[in-house]
Amino acid sequence: DADVTQTPRNRITKTGKRIMLECSQTKGHDRMYWYRQDPGLGLRLIYYSFDVKDINKGEISDGYSVSRQAQAKFSLSLESAIPNQTALYFCATEAGTAATDTQYFGPGTRLTVL
Amino acid sequence: AQSVTQPDIHITVSEGASLELRCNYSYGATPYLFWYVQSPGQGLQLLLKYFSGDTLVQGIKGFEAEFKRSQSSFNLRKPSVHWSDAAEYFCAVGEINTDKLIFGTGTRLQVFP
């Protein structure tokens, strides 16, 4: 079984709808991340969490919110989806520090907002 | 703030040919450098990383990268490319003071038989 799973893998929704993307991990890591990938822009950090009670905004958090329900689960919500949130979303986990340690990525969720 | 530049958006090589993907970084101190690969339909996977010591780093799948401080570069190489190497490759630098990983924009590798 995969160490980092994301659901759904694909989602098409309409402008204004609320969407939740879920991430689960079995690696036992405290740190979890949400990234967004757009063509030509690489990966950009949306939110990150160092543990259940420590959640931080990344460089592009506007329009998004997160919930860390447990060490193993980290959800990303789009309260009112808009078309420019169409992208590939990745969850990642890490045992130590972002600057020096390996991040383990889920397979991604492809979100389309019409 | 640190930054990472991958000047090549798309590279095409023939199977069996050698490969070099370029990465340049901007950072005042010794950087922590990474290469990740994203195969189609999959998440990113670490190929290799450099922190200190030997400037030539060996990774998985036959890849290596060389850190050159004088050129602010960390180029990824493979002597003979396989069709399964077709993927997108991301260079990244660890930003110590903010504890974040900064990614480049990626290079898409296409391999022809």
CSV table of C-alpha atoms in Angstrom, one decimal:
chain,number,residue,atom,x,y,z
A,1,ASP,CA,0.0,0.0,0.0
A,2,ALA,CA,1.1,3.5,-0.7
A,3,ASP,CA,2.6,5.5,2.2
A,4,VAL,CA,0.9,8.8,1.2
A,5,THR,CA,-2.6,8.6,-0.4
A,6,GLN,CA,-4.8,11.4,-1.7
A,7,THR,CA,-8.5,11.3,-2.5
A,8,PRO,CA,-10.0,12.0,-4.9
A,9,ARG,CA,-7.5,11.5,-7.7
A,10,ASN,CA,-9.5,13.6,-10.1
A,11,ARG,CA,-12.3,16.0,-9.5
A,12,ILE,CA,-14.3,18.3,-11.7
A,13,THR,CA,-16.4,21.0,-10.0
A,14,LYS,CA,-18.1,24.3,-10.7
A,15,THR,CA,-17.3,27.8,-9.7
A,16,GLY,CA,-18.5,28.6,-6.2
A,17,LYS,CA,-18.6,25.0,-4.9
A,18,ARG,CA,-16.9,23.9,-1.7
A,19,ILE,CA,-14.3,21.2,-2.3
A,20,MET,CA,-12.2,19.1,0.1
A,21,LEU,CA,-9.1,17.2,-0.9
A,22,GLU,CA,-7.9,14.6,1.6
A,23,CYS,CA,-4.5,13.3,2.4
A,24,SER,CA,-3.5,10.3,4.6
A,25,GLN,CA,-0.1,8.9,5.5
A,26,THR,CA,1.2,5.8,7.1
A,27,LYS,CA,4.8,6.9,7.5
A,28,GLY,CA,4.3,8.3,11.0
A,29,HIS,CA,5.6,11.7,10.1
A,30,ASP,CA,4.6,14.8,12.0
A,31,ARG,CA,5.1,17.2,9.1
A,32,MET,CA,2.6,17.5,6.2
A,33,TYR,CA,2.4,19.8,3.3
A,34,TRP,CA,0.0,20.9,0.5
A,35,TYR,CA,1.5,22.0,-2.8
A,36,ARG,CA,-0.1,23.2,-6.0
A,37,GLN,CA,1.5,22.4,-9.4
A,38,ASP,CA,0.8,24.6,-12.4
A,39,PRO,CA,2.5,24.2,-15.8
A,40,GLY,CA,5.6,26.3,-16.0
A,41,LEU,CA,5.4,27.4,-12.3
A,42,GLY,CA,6.7,24.3,-10.5
A,43,LEU,CA,5.3,23.5,-7.1
A,44,ARG,CA,4.1,26.2,-4.8
A,45,LEU,CA,3.4,25.7,-1.1
A,46,ILE,CA,-0.2,26.3,0.1
A,47,TYR,CA,-0.2,25.3,3.7
A,48,TYR,CA,2.0,23.2,6.0
A,49,SER,CA,1.6,21.6,9.4
A,50,PHE,CA,4.4,20.6,11.8
A,51,ASP,CA,2.0,18.7,14.0
A,52,VAL,CA,-1.7,18.5,14.8
A,53,LYS,CA,-1.7,21.9,16.6
A,54,ASP,CA,0.7,23.7,14.4
A,55,ILE,CA,-0.6,24.9,11.0
A,56,ASN,CA,1.0,27.5,8.9
A,57,LYS,CA,0.3,29.4,5.7
A,58,GLY,CA,2.5,29.0,2.7
A,59,GLU,CA,3.2,31.4,-0.2
A,60,ILE,CA,-0.3,31.0,-1.9
A,61,SER,CA,-2.8,30.3,0.9
A,62,ASP,CA,-5.5,32.8,-0.2
A,63,GLY,CA,-8.7,30.9,-1.1
A,64,TYR,CA,-7.7,27.8,0.7
A,65,SER,CA,-8.0,26.4,4.3
A,66,VAL,CA,-6.7,23.2,5.9
A,67,SER,CA,-7.5,20.9,8.7
A,68,ARG,CA,-5.1,18.5,10.5
A,69,GLN,CA,-7.5,16.0,11.9
A,70,ALA,CA,-4.8,13.6,13.2
A,71,GLN,CA,-1.1,13.0,12.7
A,72,ALA,CA,-2.0,10.9,9.7
A,73,LYS,CA,-4.6,13.2,8.0
A,74,PHE,CA,-4.3,16.6,6.5
A,75,SER,CA,-7.2,18.0,4.4
A,76,LEU,CA,-7.2,21.0,2.0
A,77,SER,CA,-10.4,22.9,1.4
A,78,LEU,CA,-11.5,25.3,-1.3
A,79,GLU,CA,-14.4,27.2,0.3
A,80,SER,CA,-15.6,28.7,-3.0
A,81,ALA,CA,-13.8,27.3,-5.9
A,82,ILE,CA,-12.8,29.5,-8.8
A,83,PRO,CA,-11.4,28.5,-12.2
A,84,ASN,CA,-7.8,29.7,-11.5
A,85,GLN,CA,-7.7,27.1,-8.8
A,86,THR,CA,-7.6,24.5,-11.5
A,87,ALA,CA,-4.3,22.7,-10.9
A,88,LEU,CA,-2.6,19.5,-9.7
A,89,TYR,CA,-2.5,19.3,-5.9
A,90,PHE,CA,0.1,17.3,-4.0
A,91,CYS,CA,0.3,16.3,-0.4
A,92,ALA,CA,3.7,15.5,1.1
A,93,THR,CA,5.0,14.3,4.4
A,94,GLU,CA,8.4,14.6,6.1
A,95,ALA,CA,10.0,13.4,9.3
A,96,GLY,CA,12.4,16.3,10.0
A,97,THR,CA,13.0,19.7,8.4
A,98,ALA,CA,11.9,20.8,5.0
A,99,ALA,CA,15.3,22.3,4.2
A,100,THR,CA,17.2,19.1,4.7
A,101,ASP,CA,15.0,16.1,4.7
A,102,THR,CA,13.3,14.0,2.1
A,103,GLN,CA,9.7,14.8,1.4
A,104,TYR,CA,7.4,11.9,0.4
A,105,PHE,CA,4.6,12.8,-2.0
A,106,GLY,CA,1.2,11.5,-2.7
A,107,PRO,CA,0.1,10.7,-6.3
A,108,GLY,CA,-1.7,14.0,-6.6
A,109,THR,CA,-5.3,15.2,-7.1
A,110,ARG,CA,-6.2,16.8,-10.5
A,111,LEU,CA,-8.8,19.5,-9.8
A,112,THR,CA,-10.7,21.2,-12.6
A,113,VAL,CA,-13.0,24.2,-11.7
A,114,LEU,CA,-15.4,25.1,-14.5
B,1,ALA,CA,15.2,34.7,-0.5
B,2,GLN,CA,16.6,31.7,-2.3
B,3,SER,CA,15.6,30.8,-5.8
B,4,VAL,CA,16.0,27.9,-8.2
B,5,THR,CA,16.3,28.2,-12.0
B,6,GLN,CA,15.8,25.4,-14.4
B,7,PRO,CA,16.5,27.0,-17.8
B,8,ASP,CA,15.3,24.1,-19.9
B,9,ILE,CA,11.5,23.7,-20.0
B,10,HIS,CA,11.6,20.7,-22.3
B,11,ILE,CA,14.4,18.3,-23.4
B,12,THR,CA,14.2,15.5,-25.9
B,13,VAL,CA,16.9,12.8,-26.2
B,14,SER,CA,17.2,9.5,-27.9
B,15,GLU,CA,17.2,6.3,-25.8
B,16,GLY,CA,20.8,5.4,-24.9
B,17,ALA,CA,22.0,9.0,-25.2
B,18,SER,CA,23.6,10.9,-22.3
B,19,LEU,CA,21.6,13.5,-20.4
B,20,GLU,CA,22.3,16.6,-18.5
B,21,LEU,CA,19.6,18.7,-16.9
B,22,ARG,CA,20.6,22.1,-15.6
B,23,CYS,CA,19.8,23.7,-12.3
B,24,ASN,CA,21.1,27.0,-10.9
B,25,TYR,CA,20.4,28.3,-7.5
B,26,SER,CA,20.7,31.6,-5.6
B,27,TYR,CA,21.7,31.3,-2.0
B,28,GLY,CA,24.3,33.0,0.2
B,29,ALA,CA,25.5,30.1,2.2
B,30,THR,CA,26.1,26.4,1.4
B,31,PRO,CA,22.8,25.2,0.0
B,32,TYR,CA,20.9,22.0,0.6
B,33,LEU,CA,20.1,20.8,-2.9
B,34,PHE,CA,17.7,18.2,-4.2
B,35,TRP,CA,16.5,16.6,-7.4
B,36,TYR,CA,13.0,15.1,-7.6
B,37,VAL,CA,11.4,13.2,-10.4
B,38,GLN,CA,7.7,13.1,-11.3
B,39,SER,CA,6.7,10.2,-13.5
B,40,PRO,CA,3.4,10.5,-15.4
B,41,GLY,CA,0.4,10.2,-13.1
B,42,GLN,CA,2.6,9.9,-10.0
B,43,GLY,CA,3.9,12.1,-7.2
B,44,LEU,CA,7.4,13.3,-6.8
B,45,GLN,CA,10.2,11.0,-5.8
B,46,LEU,CA,13.6,12.0,-4.5
B,47,LEU,CA,16.4,11.1,-6.9
B,48,LEU,CA,19.3,12.5,-4.8
B,49,LYS,CA,20.3,15.3,-2.4
B,50,TYR,CA,23.5,17.2,-1.5
B,51,PHE,CA,24.3,18.7,1.8
B,52,SER,CA,28.1,18.7,2.1
B,53,GLY,CA,31.2,16.7,1.3
B,54,ASP,CA,31.8,15.1,-2.0
B,55,THR,CA,30.4,17.4,-4.7
B,56,LEU,CA,29.5,14.5,-6.9
B,57,VAL,CA,26.3,12.8,-5.6
B,58,GLN,CA,25.0,9.5,-6.7
B,59,GLY,CA,21.3,8.8,-6.7
B,60,ILE,CA,18.7,6.2,-7.6
B,61,LYS,CA,18.0,5.0,-11.1
B,62,GLY,CA,21.6,5.6,-12.3
B,63,PHE,CA,21.4,9.4,-11.9
B,64,GLU,CA,24.2,11.6,-10.5
B,65,ALA,CA,24.5,15.3,-9.8
B,66,GLU,CA,27.5,17.6,-9.4
B,67,PHE,CA,27.5,20.6,-7.1
B,68,LYS,CA,29.6,23.5,-8.4
B,69,ARG,CA,29.8,26.4,-6.0
B,70,SER,CA,31.7,28.6,-8.5
B,71,GLN,CA,28.8,28.3,-11.0
B,72,SER,CA,26.0,28.1,-8.4
B,73,SER,CA,24.9,24.9,-10.3
B,74,PHE,CA,23.7,21.5,-9.4
B,75,ASN,CA,23.2,19.7,-12.7
B,76,LEU,CA,21.7,16.3,-13.0
B,77,ARG,CA,23.3,13.7,-15.3
B,78,LYS,CA,22.8,10.2,-16.6
B,79,PRO,CA,25.2,8.4,-19.0
B,80,SER,CA,22.6,6.5,-20.9
B,81,VAL,CA,18.9,7.4,-20.8
B,82,HIS,CA,16.2,4.7,-20.8
B,83,TRP,CA,12.7,5.2,-22.1
B,84,SER,CA,11.3,4.9,-18.6
B,85,ASP,CA,13.2,8.0,-17.6
B,86,ALA,CA,10.7,10.1,-19.5
B,87,ALA,CA,9.3,12.3,-16.7
B,88,GLU,CA,9.4,15.8,-15.3
B,89,TYR,CA,12.4,16.7,-13.2
B,90,PHE,CA,12.5,19.3,-10.4
B,91,CYS,CA,15.5,20.8,-8.8
B,92,ALA,CA,14.9,22.2,-5.3
B,93,VAL,CA,16.8,24.1,-2.6
B,94,GLY,CA,16.3,23.9,1.1
B,95,GLU,CA,15.8,27.3,2.7
B,96,ILE,CA,17.2,26.9,6.2
B,97,ASN,CA,16.0,30.2,7.8
B,98,THR,CA,12.4,29.6,6.8
B,99,ASP,CA,12.6,25.8,6.8
B,100,LYS,CA,11.0,25.5,3.4
B,101,LEU,CA,11.8,23.7,0.2
B,102,ILE,CA,11.9,25.9,-2.9
B,103,PHE,CA,11.3,24.2,-6.2
B,104,GLY,CA,12.4,25.1,-9.7
B,105,THR,CA,9.8,25.2,-12.5
B,106,GLY,CA,10.8,21.8,-13.8
B,107,THR,CA,12.2,20.2,-16.9
B,108,ARG,CA,10.1,17.8,-18.9
B,109,LEU,CA,12.2,15.0,-20.5
B,110,GLN,CA,11.0,13.2,-23.5
B,111,VAL,CA,12.8,10.0,-24.7
B,112,PHE,CA,12.6,8.8,-28.2
B,113,PRO,CA,13.3,5.1,-29.1
